[in-house]
């Protein structure tokens, strides 16, 4: 089997409720998918990450020629050919490697999880990421009431944990987190995510302010370039510290994990370098007894890829009460997550199924692709 065409699909979907996080504002959702076609009629799909306008030229000019005529079943070799260990545009390398595995699985008639060595489970526990600040909430009271209602909705749907966006005004954030904990009760997991908004002093002040709210983890209190700052927050605040969603390639993760900057490392399969990078980061995390909870905030394609990866990871630590892997499940408005598949991935009771059909096990809806496609 030979790869004959590498096609990029830049997508954009408007949303009805624009929302904020600490670094910006989302009036729409964007993504770039990549499609590999072969001489045997099979196609493979992946999702890239990075500035959408930069991806099609990088694929066409640099990466597609490396894959033309190659056999996708050589995906491990091709990951190195693309620069998986050496470096490059990891957002593109990730998407292409996911598409290679989709093809390799389809060619062998097995799901990607089996191609990677087998699945421990056929469903993955997910936590609900949401609790953003909506543009239409004009007062603090509306913000708090809206978030409490949304969080209670996740609890009613069966999620065992959720995550709230902070990083706005420290005093307001602390009050908001306590309001959420009070509304949710003691059992439901609650993580907080500042998206790199603060300096060490502010991160420590907020962290101490929410210590009593039983926080599952304190995500990206600082930019990931300040690992000494992360270590200081870890030493000072009695909440597990998390980060790593924007890191790519192996060496930034080695630095973060081996220097004990985080308790929870959060690689994203479409950012860090794909399945091969995820497996290596998992090994680093295992060797240092650091928990790995993948970041996932993309389309149905990156969601399916993340599900296959986590299916292959054993429960953490041999005990009679082991911890099963956990995946981020973005619940913010995103038609590119909900509408792209002919058979959508649906959570029940806080779990998503691992697709069982060959490859990624998903089928893209050509009409939805056409509807959201922007010209590159
Ligand atoms: Mg985050």
Short mmCIF file of C-alpha atoms and ligand atoms in Angstrom, two decimals:
data_model
loop_
_atom_site.label_atom_id
_atom_site.label_comp_id
_atom_site.label_asym_id
_atom_site.label_seq_id
_atom_site.Cartn_x
_atom_site.Cartn_y
_atom_site.Cartn_z
CA UNK A 1 0.00 0.00 0.00
CA UNK A 2 1.29 3.43 -0.91
CA UNK A 3 0.28 6.93 0.13
CA UNK A 4 -0.75 8.88 -2.95
CA UNK A 5 -2.25 12.12 -1.63
CA UNK A 6 -1.98 14.27 1.50
CA UNK A 7 -4.91 16.67 1.82
CA UNK A 8 -5.53 19.33 4.47
CA UNK A 9 -9.03 20.33 5.54
CA UNK A 10 -9.14 23.69 7.36
CA UNK A 11 -12.45 23.89 9.25
CA UNK A 12 -14.26 26.67 11.05
CA UNK A 13 -17.56 26.57 12.92
CA UNK A 14 -19.42 29.53 14.38
CA UNK A 15 -20.83 29.11 17.87
CA UNK A 16 -23.89 30.69 19.40
CA UNK A 17 -22.48 31.47 22.87
CA UNK A 18 -19.05 33.11 22.64
CA UNK A 19 -16.91 32.37 25.70
CA UNK A 20 -13.73 33.42 27.46
CA UNK A 21 -10.85 31.78 29.20
CA UNK A 22 -8.04 33.68 30.89
CA UNK A 23 -6.04 34.24 27.68
CA UNK A 24 -8.70 34.98 25.16
CA UNK A 25 -12.09 34.88 23.64
CA UNK A 26 -13.69 32.24 21.41
CA UNK A 27 -16.33 33.42 18.92
CA UNK A 28 -15.83 30.28 16.78
CA UNK A 29 -14.00 26.92 16.74
CA UNK A 30 -11.29 26.09 14.24
CA UNK A 31 -9.28 23.01 13.34
CA UNK A 32 -7.23 21.54 10.51
CA UNK A 33 -7.77 17.90 9.65
CA UNK A 34 -5.41 15.94 7.45
CA UNK A 35 -6.44 13.14 5.11
CA UNK A 36 -4.08 10.54 3.66
CA UNK A 37 -5.23 8.70 0.54
CA UNK A 38 -3.69 5.48 -0.74
CA UNK A 39 -3.44 3.50 -3.96
CA UNK A 40 -5.71 0.84 -2.40
CA UNK A 41 -8.60 3.22 -1.80
CA UNK A 42 -8.23 3.43 2.00
CA UNK A 43 -8.09 6.85 3.63
CA UNK A 44 -6.72 7.86 7.02
CA UNK A 45 -7.60 10.91 9.10
CA UNK A 46 -5.72 12.95 11.64
CA UNK A 47 -5.98 16.34 13.31
CA UNK A 48 -3.17 18.89 13.35
CA UNK A 49 -2.68 21.74 15.82
CA UNK A 50 -1.24 25.23 15.64
CA UNK A 51 -2.16 28.39 13.75
CA UNK A 52 -4.62 27.14 11.08
CA UNK A 53 -3.19 29.29 8.28
CA UNK A 54 0.32 27.88 8.78
CA UNK A 55 -0.62 24.21 8.54
CA UNK A 56 -1.62 23.67 4.86
CA UNK A 57 1.62 25.24 3.53
CA UNK A 58 3.74 23.27 6.03
CA UNK A 59 2.04 20.03 5.03
CA UNK A 60 2.26 20.71 1.28
CA UNK A 61 5.76 22.14 1.28
CA UNK A 62 7.58 20.07 3.90
CA UNK A 63 5.74 16.98 5.11
CA UNK A 64 3.64 15.58 2.25
CA UNK A 65 6.73 14.81 0.11
CA UNK A 66 8.12 12.71 2.98
CA UNK A 67 5.02 10.49 2.91
CA UNK A 68 4.34 10.24 -0.83
CA UNK A 69 4.79 6.65 -1.99
CA UNK A 70 5.41 5.32 1.54
CA UNK A 71 3.51 2.46 3.19
CA UNK A 72 1.44 3.71 6.21
CA UNK A 73 1.98 0.38 7.98
CA UNK A 74 5.54 1.63 8.58
CA UNK A 75 4.09 4.29 10.89
CA UNK A 76 6.84 4.05 13.51
CA UNK A 77 9.56 4.50 10.92
CA UNK A 78 7.59 7.32 9.29
CA UNK A 79 7.18 9.10 12.64
CA UNK A 80 10.98 9.34 12.78
CA UNK A 81 11.09 10.37 9.11
CA UNK A 82 8.70 13.24 9.90
CA UNK A 83 10.97 14.36 12.76
CA UNK A 84 9.13 12.86 15.73
CA UNK A 85 12.26 12.67 17.85
CA UNK A 86 14.36 15.22 16.00
CA UNK A 87 11.91 18.14 15.92
CA UNK A 88 9.79 20.11 13.50
CA UNK A 89 6.20 21.33 13.36
CA UNK A 90 4.84 18.95 15.99
CA UNK A 91 1.27 20.08 15.36
CA UNK A 92 1.61 18.71 11.82
CA UNK A 93 3.67 15.64 12.77
CA UNK A 94 0.96 14.73 15.31
CA UNK A 95 -1.86 14.94 12.77
CA UNK A 96 0.01 12.98 10.14
CA UNK A 97 1.02 10.21 12.54
CA UNK A 98 -2.59 9.86 13.76
CA UNK A 99 -3.68 9.51 10.11
CA UNK A 100 -0.93 6.92 9.50
CA UNK A 101 -2.19 4.82 12.39
CA UNK A 102 -5.78 5.18 11.20
CA UNK A 103 -4.64 3.78 7.84
CA UNK A 104 -2.44 1.07 9.35
CA UNK A 105 -5.34 -0.13 11.48
CA UNK A 106 -7.74 -0.12 8.53
CA UNK A 107 -5.19 -2.01 6.41
CA UNK A 108 -4.89 -4.70 9.10
CA UNK A 109 -8.59 -4.73 9.99
CA UNK A 110 -7.94 -3.84 13.65
CA UNK A 111 -8.59 -0.79 15.83
CA UNK A 112 -5.62 1.45 16.61
CA UNK A 113 -5.67 0.33 20.25
CA UNK A 114 -4.94 -3.26 19.12
CA UNK A 115 -2.26 -2.06 16.74
CA UNK A 116 -0.60 -0.44 19.77
CA UNK A 117 -0.61 -3.68 21.73
CA UNK A 118 -4.17 -4.16 22.91
CA UNK A 119 -6.89 -2.47 24.93
CA UNK A 120 -7.27 -2.84 28.70
CA UNK A 121 -10.82 -1.49 28.48
CA UNK A 122 -13.53 -0.62 25.98
CA UNK A 123 -14.56 2.65 27.59
CA UNK A 124 -12.62 5.55 29.07
CA UNK A 125 -13.50 7.59 32.12
CA UNK A 126 -13.82 11.25 31.19
CA UNK A 127 -14.13 14.49 33.12
CA UNK A 128 -16.19 17.42 31.88
CA UNK A 129 -14.22 20.49 30.85
CA UNK A 130 -16.46 23.49 30.64
CA UNK A 131 -17.37 26.20 33.12
CA UNK A 132 -16.05 28.96 30.89
CA UNK A 133 -17.14 32.55 31.21
CA UNK A 134 -19.82 33.26 28.62
CA UNK A 135 -19.85 36.63 26.91
CA UNK A 136 -23.54 37.09 27.66
CA UNK A 137 -23.04 36.92 31.44
CA UNK A 138 -22.76 40.60 32.28
CA UNK A 139 -22.52 40.43 36.08
CA UNK A 140 -20.55 38.38 38.58
CA UNK A 141 -23.79 36.98 39.96
CA UNK A 142 -24.83 35.80 36.49
CA UNK A 143 -21.40 34.20 36.06
CA UNK A 144 -21.59 32.34 39.37
CA UNK A 145 -25.19 31.24 38.88
CA UNK A 146 -24.50 30.15 35.31
CA UNK A 147 -21.46 28.10 36.32
CA UNK A 148 -23.21 26.44 39.24
CA UNK A 149 -26.09 25.44 36.96
CA UNK A 150 -23.68 24.09 34.34
CA UNK A 151 -21.67 22.14 36.94
CA UNK A 152 -24.80 20.59 38.42
CA UNK A 153 -25.76 19.56 34.88
CA UNK A 154 -22.48 17.60 34.55
CA UNK A 155 -23.14 15.94 37.88
CA UNK A 156 -26.64 14.96 36.75
CA UNK A 157 -25.21 13.51 33.52
CA UNK A 158 -23.04 11.16 35.58
CA UNK A 159 -19.62 12.80 35.30
CA UNK A 160 -17.49 12.13 38.36
CA UNK A 161 -15.38 15.26 37.84
CA UNK A 162 -15.41 18.64 36.14
CA UNK A 163 -12.99 21.53 35.60
CA UNK A 164 -13.53 25.27 35.91
CA UNK A 165 -11.66 28.06 34.16
CA UNK A 166 -10.07 30.58 36.52
CA UNK A 167 -7.32 33.14 35.93
CA UNK A 168 -9.49 36.25 35.84
CA UNK A 169 -9.62 38.28 39.10
CA UNK A 170 -7.98 36.30 41.96
CA UNK A 171 -10.47 37.18 44.70
CA UNK A 172 -13.44 36.46 42.42
CA UNK A 173 -11.89 33.20 41.26
CA UNK A 174 -11.45 31.97 44.84
CA UNK A 175 -15.05 32.82 45.73
CA UNK A 176 -16.30 31.15 42.57
CA UNK A 177 -14.42 27.92 43.25
CA UNK A 178 -15.87 27.72 46.77
CA UNK A 179 -19.38 28.38 45.41
CA UNK A 180 -18.94 25.49 42.98
CA UNK A 181 -17.66 23.13 45.68
CA UNK A 182 -20.56 24.02 47.93
CA UNK A 183 -23.09 23.40 45.13
CA UNK A 184 -21.50 20.13 43.97
CA UNK A 185 -21.06 18.57 47.41
CA UNK A 186 -17.96 16.70 48.58
CA UNK A 187 -17.96 13.71 46.21
CA UNK A 188 -17.60 15.23 42.75
CA UNK A 189 -14.07 15.92 41.50
CA UNK A 190 -13.34 19.59 40.77
CA UNK A 191 -10.18 20.80 39.03
CA UNK A 192 -9.24 24.42 38.28
CA UNK A 193 -7.42 25.75 35.21
CA UNK A 194 -5.76 29.19 35.13
CA UNK A 195 -4.34 28.78 31.59
CA UNK A 196 -0.98 30.34 32.54
CA UNK A 197 -2.57 33.56 33.82
CA UNK A 198 -0.46 34.27 36.88
CA UNK A 199 2.92 34.90 38.46
CA UNK A 200 4.15 32.81 41.38
CA UNK A 201 2.86 35.13 44.11
CA UNK A 202 -0.66 35.27 42.66
CA UNK A 203 -0.68 31.54 41.96
CA UNK A 204 0.27 30.83 45.58
CA UNK A 205 -2.31 33.29 46.93
CA UNK A 206 -5.12 31.74 44.87
CA UNK A 207 -3.90 28.20 45.55
CA UNK A 208 -3.98 28.76 49.29
CA UNK A 209 -7.40 30.37 48.95
CA UNK A 210 -8.88 27.25 47.35
CA UNK A 211 -7.01 24.58 49.34
CA UNK A 212 -10.11 23.98 51.45
CA UNK A 213 -12.29 23.26 48.42
CA UNK A 214 -10.80 19.79 47.75
CA UNK A 215 -9.37 20.58 44.35
CA UNK A 216 -8.35 17.63 42.17
CA UNK A 217 -5.57 19.62 40.50
CA UNK A 218 -4.38 23.16 39.89
CA UNK A 219 -3.77 23.41 36.14
CA UNK A 220 -1.31 25.80 34.49
CA UNK A 221 -1.05 28.38 37.25
CA UNK A 222 1.99 29.74 35.34
CA UNK A 223 3.41 29.63 31.81
CA UNK A 224 5.18 26.29 31.25
CA UNK A 225 8.43 28.13 30.56
CA UNK A 226 8.69 28.86 34.32
CA UNK A 227 9.26 25.37 35.69
CA UNK A 228 11.05 26.72 38.77
CA UNK A 229 7.85 28.68 39.44
CA UNK A 230 5.81 25.47 39.09
CA UNK A 231 8.06 23.77 41.64
CA UNK A 232 7.60 26.69 44.03
CA UNK A 233 3.80 26.51 43.72
CA UNK A 234 3.98 22.71 44.25
CA UNK A 235 6.04 23.13 47.41
CA UNK A 236 3.82 25.88 48.80
CA UNK A 237 0.25 24.89 47.93
CA UNK A 238 -1.37 21.63 49.11
CA UNK A 239 -3.05 20.92 45.76
CA UNK A 240 -1.59 18.74 42.98
CA UNK A 241 -0.17 20.94 40.20
CA UNK A 242 -0.85 20.07 36.55
CA UNK A 243 0.49 21.26 33.20
CA UNK A 244 2.07 20.41 29.87
CA UNK A 245 -0.83 20.72 27.40
CA UNK A 246 1.10 23.02 25.07
CA UNK A 247 4.44 21.17 25.16
CA UNK A 248 5.69 19.32 22.09
CA UNK A 249 8.44 16.80 21.54
CA UNK A 250 10.09 14.67 24.17
CA UNK A 251 12.58 17.00 25.81
CA UNK A 252 10.26 19.67 27.27
CA UNK A 253 8.34 16.82 28.92
CA UNK A 254 11.54 15.29 30.27
CA UNK A 255 12.35 18.64 31.87
CA UNK A 256 8.87 19.06 33.33
CA UNK A 257 8.57 15.51 34.64
CA UNK A 258 12.10 14.73 35.78
CA UNK A 259 12.49 18.03 37.67
CA UNK A 260 9.17 17.39 39.41
CA UNK A 261 7.47 20.56 38.22
CA UNK A 262 4.05 18.87 38.09
CA UNK A 263 2.07 16.14 39.82
CA UNK A 264 -0.12 15.61 36.74
CA UNK A 265 1.32 15.87 33.23
CA UNK A 266 -1.16 16.66 30.44
CA UNK A 267 0.16 16.01 26.92
CA UNK A 268 -2.24 16.51 24.02
CA UNK A 269 -1.99 13.92 21.25
CA UNK A 270 -2.39 16.53 18.49
CA UNK A 271 0.21 18.87 20.01
CA UNK A 272 2.93 16.70 21.55
CA UNK A 273 3.77 14.55 18.49
CA UNK A 274 1.04 11.93 18.16
CA UNK A 275 0.77 8.38 19.50
CA UNK A 276 4.51 7.72 19.46
CA UNK A 277 5.21 10.83 21.52
CA UNK A 278 2.38 10.04 23.95
CA UNK A 279 3.79 6.57 24.58
CA UNK A 280 7.25 7.97 25.31
CA UNK A 281 5.83 10.66 27.63
CA UNK A 282 3.82 7.98 29.42
CA UNK A 283 7.05 6.05 29.98
CA UNK A 284 8.74 9.16 31.39
CA UNK A 285 5.74 9.74 33.68
CA UNK A 286 5.70 6.11 34.83
CA UNK A 287 9.41 6.22 35.63
CA UNK A 288 8.92 9.26 37.85
CA UNK A 289 5.57 8.26 39.36
CA UNK A 290 3.85 11.25 37.81
CA UNK A 291 0.21 10.92 36.80
CA UNK A 292 -0.67 11.42 33.11
CA UNK A 293 -4.10 12.83 32.24
CA UNK A 294 -4.19 13.83 28.56
CA UNK A 295 -5.40 17.23 27.45
CA UNK A 296 -8.00 17.01 24.68
CA UNK A 297 -9.82 20.02 23.30
CA UNK A 298 -10.26 19.37 19.61
CA UNK A 299 -12.52 17.67 17.13
CA UNK A 300 -13.99 14.18 17.17
CA UNK A 301 -10.77 13.01 15.47
CA UNK A 302 -8.43 13.99 18.31
CA UNK A 303 -10.99 12.67 20.78
CA UNK A 304 -11.03 9.24 19.08
CA UNK A 305 -7.22 9.17 18.97
CA UNK A 306 -7.00 9.99 22.68
CA UNK A 307 -9.50 7.25 23.52
CA UNK A 308 -7.41 4.65 21.66
CA UNK A 309 -4.26 5.77 23.42
CA UNK A 310 -5.77 5.58 26.91
CA UNK A 311 -7.31 2.17 26.16
CA UNK A 312 -3.73 0.82 26.01
CA UNK A 313 -2.64 2.23 29.40
CA UNK A 314 -2.99 0.01 32.50
CA UNK A 315 -4.64 1.19 35.70
CA UNK A 316 -2.20 3.15 37.84
CA UNK A 317 -0.37 1.39 40.64
CA UNK A 318 -1.12 -2.23 41.52
CA UNK A 319 -3.54 -2.10 44.43
CA UNK A 320 -7.02 -3.27 45.28
CA UNK A 321 -8.27 0.23 44.50
CA UNK A 322 -6.40 1.14 41.32
CA UNK A 323 -6.98 4.38 39.44
CA UNK A 324 -8.15 4.00 35.85
CA UNK A 325 -6.94 6.41 33.16
CA UNK A 326 -8.86 9.66 32.83
CA UNK A 327 -9.40 11.83 29.74
CA UNK A 328 -10.41 15.43 29.34
CA UNK A 329 -13.78 15.73 27.60
CA UNK A 330 -14.44 19.25 26.44
CA UNK A 331 -18.11 20.17 26.81
CA UNK A 332 -17.81 23.77 25.59
CA UNK A 333 -19.70 24.53 22.40
CA UNK A 334 -17.91 22.92 19.43
CA UNK A 335 -19.72 21.71 16.30
CA UNK A 336 -16.40 20.22 15.10
CA UNK A 337 -16.57 17.77 18.00
CA UNK A 338 -20.30 17.05 17.80
CA UNK A 339 -21.16 17.13 14.08
CA UNK A 340 -18.22 15.67 12.15
CA UNK A 341 -18.93 11.96 12.56
CA UNK A 342 -21.65 9.87 10.95
CA UNK A 343 -21.90 8.05 14.30
CA UNK A 344 -20.99 10.56 17.04
CA UNK A 345 -19.07 9.54 20.18
CA UNK A 346 -21.50 9.80 23.09
CA UNK A 347 -20.71 9.71 26.80
CA UNK A 348 -22.81 7.74 29.24
CA UNK A 349 -22.35 7.93 32.98
CA UNK A 350 -19.05 9.78 32.64
CA UNK A 351 -17.49 7.34 30.15
CA UNK A 352 -16.81 7.48 26.40
CA UNK A 353 -16.63 4.26 24.35
CA UNK A 354 -13.37 3.29 22.63
CA UNK A 355 -14.34 2.91 18.94
CA UNK A 356 -14.10 -0.73 17.87
CA UNK A 357 -14.03 -0.52 14.06
CA UNK A 358 -10.64 -0.71 12.27
CA UNK A 359 -8.27 2.27 12.52
CA UNK A 360 -9.58 5.14 14.64
CA UNK A 361 -12.99 3.51 14.22
CA UNK A 362 -14.73 6.70 13.15
CA UNK A 363 -16.37 7.76 9.91
CA UNK A 364 -16.33 11.40 8.90
CA UNK A 365 -19.50 12.91 7.47
CA UNK A 366 -18.64 14.40 4.04
CA UNK A 367 -21.52 16.87 4.27
CA UNK A 368 -20.33 18.19 7.64
CA UNK A 369 -16.78 18.49 6.30
CA UNK A 370 -18.07 20.51 3.34
CA UNK A 371 -20.21 22.67 5.62
CA UNK A 372 -17.34 23.72 7.88
CA UNK A 373 -14.54 23.82 5.35
CA UNK A 374 -12.77 27.15 4.77
CA UNK A 375 -10.62 27.63 1.70
CA UNK A 376 -6.88 27.26 2.26
MG1 LIG B 1 -5.86 23.52 30.33
#
